[in-house]
């Protein structure tokens, strides 16, 4: 077998690591000069909608011998709507670094490789690679590459504005904002990476052209709002924007000996846009199939299910006005609701998704 992996991100590297553990090596092609995307950000890794996984870091370590060291575990998550604030406490997940940061998850994965070679500074195309290799894993993080080969159903295209910011933060506490004035049908969030530094982001679907055009205005309004909520001046260190970020799923996880992994598969659960757990899982599953340990399509079925459940919740939350978002936030003060939301692996969200399904259009 001659195996190529296109993309040294979470899916590609998890795939390579799993192949190695079963005696195979892959050639990994990465277009950047080093592993990790071009800017530093914090991301949240949560098992939300990935039942039965309660703790993804422990799960990957114990079940798949893939070891990730997150930056912090999250104990408290604040939800802010236009006029209400509430929080829930519990083991909500982990904050980890991505991109250029020395502890970025992709760097941690790359360091665990023993035999596979990462060819950096190598932008390759599927057509070139497919001629030379018996197996190809497409893990470029970009569903447009999947669309060149097969149908990819798009749930939404997202627009991000974000920055590394400086201030005074509590490390285990995450803040989220749901307010259609500055993140229409989307959200804002703050993920601390230390007591003095955090990632601050708004992300929302690009349903209206003017929402993209108004991004700077939304961003400025959000930064002022975040400063007010946190009762401090927030200083911007390094800004970034992303447009046309596709969330969706491919029709076929595998075509012949080509495997679609990570975002190229549909690793992101559309509800709040978490893609790390699904991307790593799809990389592992692709490798298991190549090693003859399972069937990729079958292994991916729970991921498709997670995606579908999550899309129902996404469409439900998108339909809420600011007033309704206030009511949802207020309901989090209720101790019963709090308890239910912080259940292990938040399986309640799956239940909620099934209840809502008949009433919500996922188109
Ligand atoms: C701003 C932002 C915030 C996010 N926050 C969260 C979060 O908090 N929690 C969460 O769970 N998920 C989050 N996500 C989603 C998560 O980052 C992705 O789902 C995950 O990284 C996808 O992994 P991947 O392996 O598919 O792609 P990536 O990790 O992006 O890796 C793809 C790699 O392929 C390389 N590549 C691309 N094309 C080529 C080519 N032709 N040849 C060679 N190499 C190529 C790229 O350079 C890159 O290194 C966020 C995404 C963004 C953009």
Short mmCIF file of C-alpha atoms and ligand atoms in Angstrom, two decimals:
data_model
loop_
_atom_site.label_atom_id
_atom_site.label_comp_id
_atom_site.label_asym_id
_atom_site.label_seq_id
_atom_site.Cartn_x
_atom_site.Cartn_y
_atom_site.Cartn_z
CA UNK A 1 0.00 0.00 0.00
CA UNK A 2 1.17 3.53 -0.82
CA UNK A 3 -0.82 5.98 1.29
CA UNK A 4 -0.99 9.75 0.85
CA UNK A 5 -2.64 12.19 3.23
CA UNK A 6 -3.37 15.67 1.89
CA UNK A 7 -3.32 18.12 4.81
CA UNK A 8 -1.42 17.97 8.12
CA UNK A 9 -4.32 19.19 10.26
CA UNK A 10 -6.28 17.37 12.93
CA UNK A 11 -7.85 14.77 10.64
CA UNK A 12 -4.75 14.09 8.51
CA UNK A 13 -2.40 13.73 11.47
CA UNK A 14 -4.81 11.57 13.50
CA UNK A 15 -5.11 9.36 10.46
CA UNK A 16 -1.32 9.11 10.08
CA UNK A 17 -0.86 8.32 13.78
CA UNK A 18 -3.46 5.55 13.68
CA UNK A 19 -1.88 4.09 10.53
CA UNK A 20 1.50 4.02 12.28
CA UNK A 21 0.09 2.25 15.30
CA UNK A 22 -1.02 -0.53 12.95
CA UNK A 23 2.26 -0.78 11.07
CA UNK A 24 1.70 1.53 8.07
CA UNK A 25 3.32 4.80 7.12
CA UNK A 26 1.88 7.60 5.02
CA UNK A 27 3.28 10.51 3.04
CA UNK A 28 1.63 13.63 4.43
CA UNK A 29 1.51 16.74 2.24
CA UNK A 30 1.13 20.11 3.91
CA UNK A 31 0.96 23.34 1.94
CA UNK A 32 2.31 25.50 4.76
CA UNK A 33 5.97 25.87 5.69
CA UNK A 34 5.16 24.31 9.05
CA UNK A 35 2.27 22.46 10.67
CA UNK A 36 -0.50 24.72 11.97
CA UNK A 37 -2.60 27.38 10.29
CA UNK A 38 -1.27 30.88 9.87
CA UNK A 39 -2.55 32.53 13.05
CA UNK A 40 -2.90 31.56 16.70
CA UNK A 41 -6.32 30.96 18.24
CA UNK A 42 -7.87 29.05 21.09
CA UNK A 43 -10.63 26.54 20.35
CA UNK A 44 -13.03 24.67 22.57
CA UNK A 45 -13.04 20.88 22.50
CA UNK A 46 -16.27 19.59 23.84
CA UNK A 47 -18.00 16.23 23.54
CA UNK A 48 -21.25 18.08 22.86
CA UNK A 49 -23.32 15.89 20.54
CA UNK A 50 -20.62 13.23 20.39
CA UNK A 51 -22.21 10.73 22.78
CA UNK A 52 -21.02 8.43 24.28
CA UNK A 53 -17.75 10.41 24.59
CA UNK A 54 -17.70 12.34 27.89
CA UNK A 55 -14.11 13.48 27.79
CA UNK A 56 -12.59 13.57 24.32
CA UNK A 57 -9.00 14.00 25.54
CA UNK A 58 -9.25 10.92 27.76
CA UNK A 59 -11.11 8.99 25.06
CA UNK A 60 -8.45 9.61 22.39
CA UNK A 61 -5.71 8.71 24.83
CA UNK A 62 -7.24 5.52 26.21
CA UNK A 63 -8.96 4.19 23.10
CA UNK A 64 -6.64 5.36 20.35
CA UNK A 65 -3.28 6.08 22.00
CA UNK A 66 -3.44 9.67 20.69
CA UNK A 67 -2.40 12.12 23.37
CA UNK A 68 -3.52 15.73 23.53
CA UNK A 69 -2.67 18.23 26.23
CA UNK A 70 -5.30 20.95 26.41
CA UNK A 71 -4.58 24.36 27.90
CA UNK A 72 -7.40 24.40 30.47
CA UNK A 73 -10.51 22.51 31.35
CA UNK A 74 -13.65 24.65 31.28
CA UNK A 75 -15.65 24.72 34.50
CA UNK A 76 -18.08 27.52 33.82
CA UNK A 77 -19.75 28.83 30.70
CA UNK A 78 -21.56 32.17 30.69
CA UNK A 79 -24.38 32.82 28.26
CA UNK A 80 -25.16 36.49 27.53
CA UNK A 81 -28.14 37.58 25.45
CA UNK A 82 -29.25 41.16 24.85
CA UNK A 83 -30.70 41.72 28.34
CA UNK A 84 -29.93 38.56 30.30
CA UNK A 85 -26.89 36.68 31.57
CA UNK A 86 -26.65 33.22 33.10
CA UNK A 87 -24.05 30.51 33.54
CA UNK A 88 -23.81 26.77 33.78
CA UNK A 89 -21.09 24.89 35.63
CA UNK A 90 -19.59 21.44 35.18
CA UNK A 91 -17.04 19.64 33.04
CA UNK A 92 -17.86 21.45 29.84
CA UNK A 93 -14.76 20.55 27.86
CA UNK A 94 -11.30 21.93 27.21
CA UNK A 95 -9.68 25.00 25.75
CA UNK A 96 -6.77 24.17 23.45
CA UNK A 97 -4.52 26.14 21.15
CA UNK A 98 -4.36 25.94 17.36
CA UNK A 99 -2.21 27.36 14.61
CA UNK A 100 1.16 28.95 15.30
CA UNK A 101 1.09 28.41 19.07
CA UNK A 102 3.77 26.00 20.35
CA UNK A 103 1.10 23.90 22.10
CA UNK A 104 -1.24 23.84 19.09
CA UNK A 105 -3.03 20.51 18.81
CA UNK A 106 -1.71 19.92 15.29
CA UNK A 107 1.86 20.39 16.57
CA UNK A 108 1.21 17.98 19.44
CA UNK A 109 -0.06 15.38 16.95
CA UNK A 110 2.87 15.89 14.57
CA UNK A 111 5.34 15.34 17.44
CA UNK A 112 3.83 11.90 18.10
CA UNK A 113 4.57 10.67 14.57
CA UNK A 114 7.57 8.34 14.36
CA UNK A 115 7.88 7.09 10.77
CA UNK A 116 5.53 9.09 8.55
CA UNK A 117 7.02 12.02 6.72
CA UNK A 118 5.34 15.42 6.60
CA UNK A 119 6.27 17.14 3.33
CA UNK A 120 5.81 20.78 4.29
CA UNK A 121 5.63 23.61 1.74
CA UNK A 122 3.90 21.09 -0.56
CA UNK A 123 0.62 22.26 -2.01
CA UNK A 124 -0.67 19.25 -3.93
CA UNK A 125 -3.82 18.50 -5.89
CA UNK A 126 -5.92 15.39 -5.53
CA UNK A 127 -5.49 14.53 -9.22
CA UNK A 128 -1.69 14.56 -8.99
CA UNK A 129 -1.61 12.48 -5.84
CA UNK A 130 -4.24 9.96 -6.93
CA UNK A 131 -2.00 8.88 -9.84
CA UNK A 132 0.89 7.94 -7.56
CA UNK A 133 -0.75 6.42 -4.50
CA UNK A 134 -2.99 3.43 -3.88
CA UNK A 135 -4.87 5.21 -1.03
CA UNK A 136 -5.56 8.93 -0.63
CA UNK A 137 -6.98 10.66 2.45
CA UNK A 138 -8.32 14.10 1.59
CA UNK A 139 -7.97 16.17 4.77
CA UNK A 140 -7.36 19.72 3.55
CA UNK A 141 -9.92 21.27 5.90
CA UNK A 142 -11.64 22.73 2.83
CA UNK A 143 -14.93 21.20 1.60
CA UNK A 144 -14.38 22.88 -1.78
CA UNK A 145 -11.81 20.16 -2.42
CA UNK A 146 -14.49 17.55 -1.70
CA UNK A 147 -16.89 19.33 -4.06
CA UNK A 148 -14.41 18.78 -6.92
CA UNK A 149 -14.96 15.05 -6.51
CA UNK A 150 -18.47 14.45 -5.13
CA UNK A 151 -21.62 16.18 -3.80
CA UNK A 152 -21.17 18.11 -0.55
CA UNK A 153 -24.34 19.34 1.15
CA UNK A 154 -23.75 22.81 2.63
CA UNK A 155 -25.66 23.69 5.83
CA UNK A 156 -24.18 27.19 5.99
CA UNK A 157 -21.24 29.34 5.04
CA UNK A 158 -19.85 31.29 7.97
CA UNK A 159 -18.15 34.59 8.40
CA UNK A 160 -15.71 35.14 11.30
CA UNK A 161 -14.20 38.23 12.84
CA UNK A 162 -11.84 37.59 15.71
CA UNK A 163 -8.74 38.61 17.59
CA UNK A 164 -6.26 37.69 20.25
CA UNK A 165 -7.09 40.15 23.00
CA UNK A 166 -5.47 41.23 26.24
CA UNK A 167 -7.26 41.84 29.52
CA UNK A 168 -7.91 40.22 32.86
CA UNK A 169 -9.54 36.80 32.42
CA UNK A 170 -10.53 33.82 34.55
CA UNK A 171 -8.87 30.85 32.88
CA UNK A 172 -11.54 28.18 33.34
CA UNK A 173 -14.42 30.42 32.34
CA UNK A 174 -15.80 30.83 28.83
CA UNK A 175 -18.21 33.56 27.76
CA UNK A 176 -20.73 33.30 24.92
CA UNK A 177 -22.98 36.00 23.49
CA UNK A 178 -26.17 35.40 21.48
CA UNK A 179 -27.35 38.70 20.07
CA UNK A 180 -28.68 39.22 16.54
CA UNK A 181 -27.53 42.87 16.59
CA UNK A 182 -23.87 41.93 16.17
CA UNK A 183 -23.91 38.18 15.36
CA UNK A 184 -27.10 37.54 13.35
CA UNK A 185 -28.17 33.91 13.82
CA UNK A 186 -24.68 33.29 15.20
CA UNK A 187 -22.68 33.92 18.34
CA UNK A 188 -19.75 35.63 19.97
CA UNK A 189 -17.35 33.93 22.37
CA UNK A 190 -14.31 34.49 24.53
CA UNK A 191 -11.87 31.65 25.25
CA UNK A 192 -9.04 32.58 27.67
CA UNK A 193 -5.58 31.13 27.01
CA UNK A 194 -4.05 32.66 30.12
CA UNK A 195 -4.99 35.16 32.81
CA UNK A 196 -4.09 37.99 30.46
CA UNK A 197 -4.82 36.70 26.93
CA UNK A 198 -7.88 35.30 25.18
CA UNK A 199 -9.43 34.58 21.79
CA UNK A 200 -12.46 36.77 21.10
CA UNK A 201 -14.64 35.88 18.08
CA UNK A 202 -17.97 36.51 16.38
CA UNK A 203 -19.16 33.93 13.91
CA UNK A 204 -22.42 33.96 12.00
CA UNK A 205 -23.90 32.53 8.79
CA UNK A 206 -23.60 34.57 5.60
CA UNK A 207 -27.30 34.40 4.73
CA UNK A 208 -27.41 38.08 3.75
CA UNK A 209 -24.73 39.84 1.70
CA UNK A 210 -25.06 42.90 3.94
CA UNK A 211 -24.13 40.81 6.99
CA UNK A 212 -20.74 40.23 5.37
CA UNK A 213 -20.42 43.90 4.40
CA UNK A 214 -21.30 44.98 7.95
CA UNK A 215 -18.73 42.71 9.58
CA UNK A 216 -16.44 45.51 10.84
CA UNK A 217 -19.39 47.33 12.36
CA UNK A 218 -20.64 44.11 14.02
CA UNK A 219 -17.15 43.43 15.31
CA UNK A 220 -16.76 46.90 16.85
CA UNK A 221 -20.19 46.63 18.49
CA UNK A 222 -19.26 43.21 19.84
CA UNK A 223 -15.91 44.33 21.28
CA UNK A 224 -17.67 47.20 23.10
CA UNK A 225 -20.34 44.79 24.35
CA UNK A 226 -17.72 42.27 25.55
CA UNK A 227 -15.86 45.08 27.38
CA UNK A 228 -19.11 46.10 29.09
CA UNK A 229 -20.07 42.55 30.01
CA UNK A 230 -16.63 41.80 31.44
CA UNK A 231 -16.40 45.27 32.96
CA UNK A 232 -12.96 46.03 31.59
CA UNK A 233 -11.12 47.55 28.64
CA UNK A 234 -10.20 44.85 26.12
CA UNK A 235 -7.06 45.47 24.07
CA UNK A 236 -6.80 43.95 20.58
CA UNK A 237 -3.43 42.31 19.88
CA UNK A 238 -3.90 40.54 16.53
CA UNK A 239 -7.05 40.43 14.40
CA UNK A 240 -8.24 37.92 11.79
CA UNK A 241 -11.26 37.49 9.52
CA UNK A 242 -12.53 34.47 7.61
CA UNK A 243 -15.30 34.35 5.01
CA UNK A 244 -17.08 31.48 3.23
CA UNK A 245 -16.15 28.90 5.88
CA UNK A 246 -18.27 25.93 4.84
CA UNK A 247 -20.14 23.72 7.26
CA UNK A 248 -21.73 20.68 5.68
CA UNK A 249 -21.22 17.00 4.91
CA UNK A 250 -20.13 14.89 1.99
CA UNK A 251 -22.40 12.32 0.41
CA UNK A 252 -19.86 9.49 0.39
CA UNK A 253 -17.24 9.18 3.16
CA UNK A 254 -15.21 7.03 0.78
CA UNK A 255 -15.06 6.61 -2.98
CA UNK A 256 -12.90 3.63 -3.91
CA UNK A 257 -9.64 4.15 -2.04
CA UNK A 258 -10.16 7.88 -1.55
CA UNK A 259 -11.24 8.81 1.99
CA UNK A 260 -12.76 12.17 2.96
CA UNK A 261 -11.78 13.20 6.50
CA UNK A 262 -12.17 16.20 8.82
CA UNK A 263 -13.96 19.18 7.30
CA UNK A 264 -13.67 17.47 3.88
CA UNK A 265 -15.93 14.75 5.31
CA UNK A 266 -18.27 16.90 7.43
CA UNK A 267 -16.58 16.83 10.83
CA UNK A 268 -18.21 20.02 12.09
CA UNK A 269 -21.44 19.74 14.08
CA UNK A 270 -23.40 22.74 12.80
CA UNK A 271 -25.11 23.71 16.09
CA UNK A 272 -22.19 25.73 17.49
CA UNK A 273 -19.53 24.83 14.92
CA UNK A 274 -17.42 22.36 16.89
CA UNK A 275 -15.26 20.36 14.50
CA UNK A 276 -12.20 19.16 16.36
CA UNK A 277 -13.60 15.95 17.87
CA UNK A 278 -15.38 14.89 14.67
CA UNK A 279 -12.31 15.66 12.55
CA UNK A 280 -9.99 13.58 14.72
CA UNK A 281 -12.51 10.72 14.83
CA UNK A 282 -12.90 10.69 11.04
CA UNK A 283 -9.10 10.61 10.61
CA UNK A 284 -8.85 7.64 12.98
CA UNK A 285 -11.73 5.83 11.24
CA UNK A 286 -10.23 6.31 7.77
CA UNK A 287 -6.98 4.76 9.01
CA UNK A 288 -8.83 1.87 10.62
CA UNK A 289 -10.49 1.09 7.28
CA UNK A 290 -7.17 1.26 5.40
CA UNK A 291 -5.67 -1.14 7.97
CA UNK A 292 -8.59 -3.55 7.51
CA UNK A 293 -9.94 -2.95 11.02
CA UNK A 294 -13.35 -1.59 10.08
CA UNK A 295 -15.50 -0.13 7.36
CA UNK A 296 -15.21 3.65 7.05
CA UNK A 297 -18.81 4.19 5.97
CA UNK A 298 -20.12 2.20 8.93
CA UNK A 299 -17.74 3.87 11.38
CA UNK A 300 -18.87 7.29 10.12
CA UNK A 301 -22.59 6.64 10.65
CA UNK A 302 -22.61 8.06 14.22
CA UNK A 303 -20.85 11.18 12.91
CA UNK A 304 -23.59 11.70 10.29
CA UNK A 305 -26.15 11.23 13.06
CA UNK A 306 -24.39 13.79 15.28
CA UNK A 307 -24.34 16.17 12.32
CA UNK A 308 -28.07 15.74 11.62
CA UNK A 309 -29.08 16.18 15.29
CA UNK A 310 -26.89 19.22 15.56
CA UNK A 311 -28.35 20.80 12.42
CA UNK A 312 -31.85 20.64 13.92
CA UNK A 313 -30.62 22.54 16.97
CA UNK A 314 -28.83 25.03 14.74
CA UNK A 315 -31.96 25.78 12.74
CA UNK A 316 -33.99 26.08 15.96
CA UNK A 317 -31.60 28.60 17.52
CA UNK A 318 -31.35 30.56 14.26
CA UNK A 319 -35.10 31.17 14.37
CA UNK A 320 -34.99 32.94 17.76
CA UNK A 321 -35.41 36.70 18.13
CA UNK A 322 -33.37 38.60 20.72
CA UNK A 323 -36.38 38.52 23.03
CA UNK A 324 -36.64 34.73 22.71
CA UNK A 325 -32.90 34.40 23.26
CA UNK A 326 -33.39 36.39 26.49
CA UNK A 327 -36.05 33.90 27.58
CA UNK A 328 -33.77 30.93 26.85
CA UNK A 329 -30.92 32.59 28.77
CA UNK A 330 -33.23 33.34 31.68
CA UNK A 331 -34.33 29.69 31.79
CA UNK A 332 -30.72 28.74 32.59
CA UNK A 333 -31.24 30.21 36.08
CA UNK A 334 -33.61 27.33 36.72
CA UNK A 335 -31.65 24.67 38.62
CA UNK A 336 -33.39 21.81 36.79
CA UNK A 337 -32.46 23.25 33.39
CA UNK A 338 -28.87 23.83 34.58
CA UNK A 339 -28.61 20.21 35.72
CA UNK A 340 -29.98 18.85 32.48
CA UNK A 341 -27.69 20.96 30.27
CA UNK A 342 -24.55 19.84 32.12
CA UNK A 343 -25.37 16.13 32.03
CA UNK A 344 -22.38 14.05 30.90
CA UNK A 345 -21.89 14.40 27.13
CA UNK A 346 -24.93 16.67 27.05
CA UNK A 347 -27.03 13.83 25.67
CA UNK A 348 -30.02 15.99 26.50
CA UNK A 349 -29.21 18.06 23.43
CA UNK A 350 -29.69 14.95 21.34
CA UNK A 351 -33.07 14.38 22.98
CA UNK A 352 -34.00 17.99 22.37
CA UNK A 353 -32.99 17.66 18.75
CA UNK A 354 -35.31 14.65 18.30
CA UNK A 355 -38.19 16.57 19.90
CA UNK A 356 -37.63 19.59 17.66
CA UNK A 357 -37.04 17.65 14.43
CA UNK A 358 -40.68 17.56 13.23
CA UNK A 359 -41.00 21.32 13.69
CA UNK A 360 -37.73 22.54 12.22
CA UNK A 361 -36.76 22.68 8.54
CA UNK A 362 -33.10 21.76 8.09
CA UNK A 363 -32.96 23.04 4.50
C1 LIG B 1 -11.83 30.51 13.56
C2 LIG B 1 -12.25 29.09 13.82
C3 LIG B 1 -12.59 28.71 15.09
C4 LIG B 1 -12.98 27.39 15.35
N1 LIG B 1 -13.28 27.06 16.64
C5 LIG B 1 -13.56 25.79 16.95
C6 LIG B 1 -13.79 25.42 18.30
O1 LIG B 1 -13.74 26.25 19.21
N2 LIG B 1 -14.01 24.11 18.57
C7 LIG B 1 -14.03 23.15 17.58
O2 LIG B 1 -14.23 21.96 17.90
N3 LIG B 1 -13.83 23.48 16.28
C8 LIG B 1 -13.60 24.76 15.95
N4 LIG B 1 -13.36 25.10 14.64
C9 LIG B 1 -13.40 24.04 13.62
C10 LIG B 1 -12.12 23.18 13.63
O3 LIG B 1 -10.99 24.02 13.67
C11 LIG B 1 -12.08 22.34 12.35
O4 LIG B 1 -13.24 21.56 12.26
C12 LIG B 1 -10.86 21.39 12.31
O5 LIG B 1 -9.66 22.09 12.43
C13 LIG B 1 -10.87 20.66 10.96
O6 LIG B 1 -9.77 19.78 10.90
P1 LIG B 1 -9.20 19.32 9.48
O7 LIG B 1 -8.12 18.37 9.78
O8 LIG B 1 -10.31 18.94 8.61
O9 LIG B 1 -8.59 20.66 8.87
P2 LIG B 1 -7.40 21.58 9.38
O10 LIG B 1 -7.08 21.30 10.80
O11 LIG B 1 -7.75 22.95 8.97
O12 LIG B 1 -6.15 21.08 8.52
C14 LIG B 1 -6.11 21.11 7.11
C15 LIG B 1 -4.66 21.22 6.67
O13 LIG B 1 -4.56 20.97 5.28
C16 LIG B 1 -3.64 21.87 4.71
N5 LIG B 1 -3.94 21.96 3.26
C17 LIG B 1 -5.04 22.52 2.69
N6 LIG B 1 -5.02 22.36 1.34
C18 LIG B 1 -3.88 21.68 1.05
C19 LIG B 1 -3.30 21.20 -0.17
N7 LIG B 1 -3.90 21.33 -1.34
N8 LIG B 1 -2.10 20.56 -0.11
C20 LIG B 1 -1.48 20.39 1.09
N9 LIG B 1 -1.98 20.81 2.28
C21 LIG B 1 -3.18 21.44 2.27
C22 LIG B 1 -3.89 23.16 5.47
O14 LIG B 1 -2.81 24.05 5.39
C23 LIG B 1 -4.09 22.62 6.89
O15 LIG B 1 -2.88 22.53 7.61
C24 LIG B 1 -13.02 26.43 14.31
C25 LIG B 1 -12.68 26.80 13.01
C26 LIG B 1 -12.30 28.11 12.76
C27 LIG B 1 -11.94 28.51 11.36
#
